[in-house]
Amino acid sequence: MGTMRAALILLGLGLALREVTPAAPVLGALESFNRHFSYYETPNEIALTITDTLTVTDADGDNINGGTVVVATYEAGDTLVVTDTTVSGVTNTYSAGTLTLSGSANAADYQTVLRSVKYFRPDTWGFEDNPNTHSKTFTFEVTDVNAETATSVNRQFTIETAYFICTDVDPCTRTLN
């Protein structure tokens, strides 16, 4: 676990020294329902925001030092991208289903970054006349500067793809249930 910290407590006229265990960060308020997306369009790239509600907190106010978003059901072609680049101090790299965040920043900044992560999928699923269904599970995790790690949280998506010709007169639509 993390290192111990010392806290001074005023007791009457004397001072006492007490050890305090640092608190791990907490990930919460992630949408609990499965999102179902249907794409009926000419072959194109799929881009989905994974969460709008995820919260990041750390009770003892420590900065977050890093985190990951993992496509637990990774397939070649899956990509995760941070779309909000206004947060300073947090950098990211992506490789084979894992988006790695690094840099010391407060919990609110990490929350902003994690809420901006999008899942991208190029047209390699082969949009066809008959729909194909793909399940995606995304796992979020963060660690604070004391190496305390939050309990990971998951988000599940079901994506259905089908091919139809789209025109200006009859545009393709995306439905969300």
mmCIF file of N, CA and C in Angstrom, residues 13-14 24 53-54 62 101-102 125-126 129-130 137 160 162 168-169 171 173-175:
data_model
loop_
_atom_site.group_PDB
_atom_site.id
_atom_site.type_symbol
_atom_site.label_atom_id
_atom_site.label_comp_id
_atom_site.label_asym_id
_atom_site.label_seq_id
_atom_site.Cartn_x
_atom_site.Cartn_y
_atom_site.Cartn_z
ATOM 1 N N LEU A 13 -2.518 20.821 26.103
ATOM 2 C CA LEU A 13 -1.375 21.693 25.867
ATOM 3 C C LEU A 13 -0.259 20.989 25.114
ATOM 4 N N GLY A 14 -0.379 19.641 24.955
ATOM 5 C CA GLY A 14 0.693 18.892 24.296
ATOM 6 C C GLY A 14 0.328 18.529 22.872
ATOM 7 N N ALA A 24 -7.179 5.671 -0.873
ATOM 8 C CA ALA A 24 -7.115 5.402 -2.308
ATOM 9 C C ALA A 24 -8.115 6.292 -3.035
ATOM 10 N N THR A 53 -20.583 10.451 -17.155
ATOM 11 C CA THR A 53 -20.870 10.656 -15.732
ATOM 12 C C THR A 53 -19.783 10.180 -14.768
ATOM 13 N N LEU A 54 -18.735 9.542 -15.246
ATOM 14 C CA LEU A 54 -17.689 9.010 -14.363
ATOM 15 C C LEU A 54 -17.150 10.110 -13.453
ATOM 16 N N ASP A 62 -5.072 13.958 -2.506
ATOM 17 C CA ASP A 62 -3.859 13.686 -3.264
ATOM 18 C C ASP A 62 -4.106 13.825 -4.761
ATOM 19 N N LEU A 101 -2.695 6.836 -19.133
ATOM 20 C CA LEU A 101 -2.597 8.242 -18.761
ATOM 21 C C LEU A 101 -1.488 8.394 -17.740
ATOM 22 N N SER A 102 -0.710 9.476 -17.830
ATOM 23 C CA SER A 102 0.340 9.713 -16.848
ATOM 24 C C SER A 102 0.488 11.211 -16.613
ATOM 25 N N TRP A 125 -15.251 -4.281 -39.525
ATOM 26 C CA TRP A 125 -16.209 -5.308 -39.128
ATOM 27 C C TRP A 125 -17.004 -5.810 -40.322
ATOM 28 N N GLY A 126 -16.907 -5.124 -41.459
ATOM 29 C CA GLY A 126 -17.630 -5.542 -42.636
ATOM 30 C C GLY A 126 -19.120 -5.298 -42.505
ATOM 31 N N ASP A 129 -25.666 -6.396 -45.116
ATOM 32 C CA ASP A 129 -27.117 -6.270 -45.074
ATOM 33 C C ASP A 129 -27.695 -6.854 -43.793
ATOM 34 N N ASN A 130 -27.069 -7.871 -43.251
ATOM 35 C CA ASN A 130 -27.522 -8.461 -41.988
ATOM 36 C C ASN A 130 -26.674 -7.900 -40.862
ATOM 37 N N THR A 137 -16.322 -4.097 -23.648
ATOM 38 C CA THR A 137 -16.236 -3.768 -22.222
ATOM 39 C C THR A 137 -15.022 -2.877 -22.026
ATOM 40 N N GLU A 160 -24.290 -2.641 -32.864
ATOM 41 C CA GLU A 160 -24.848 -3.398 -33.981
ATOM 42 C C GLU A 160 -24.552 -2.633 -35.264
ATOM 43 N N ALA A 162 -24.818 -2.515 -39.608
ATOM 44 C CA ALA A 162 -25.451 -2.994 -40.834
ATOM 45 C C ALA A 162 -25.163 -1.989 -41.934
ATOM 46 N N ASP A 168 -28.321 12.183 -49.398
ATOM 47 C CA ASP A 168 -28.760 13.442 -48.798
ATOM 48 C C ASP A 168 -30.268 13.436 -48.555
ATOM 49 N N VAL A 169 -30.997 12.750 -49.419
ATOM 50 C CA VAL A 169 -32.449 12.685 -49.303
ATOM 51 C C VAL A 169 -32.869 11.723 -48.187
ATOM 52 N N PRO A 171 -30.903 10.252 -45.259
ATOM 53 C CA PRO A 171 -29.653 10.100 -44.487
ATOM 54 C C PRO A 171 -29.725 8.896 -43.541
ATOM 55 N N THR A 173 -29.134 6.965 -39.990
ATOM 56 C CA THR A 173 -29.337 7.408 -38.622
ATOM 57 C C THR A 173 -28.675 6.456 -37.662
ATOM 58 N N ARG A 174 -28.430 6.961 -36.481
ATOM 59 C CA ARG A 174 -27.894 6.161 -35.380
ATOM 60 C C ARG A 174 -28.916 6.227 -34.274
ATOM 61 N N THR A 175 -29.277 5.094 -33.723
ATOM 62 C CA THR A 175 -30.237 5.089 -32.624
ATOM 63 C C THR A 175 -29.557 4.630 -31.351
#
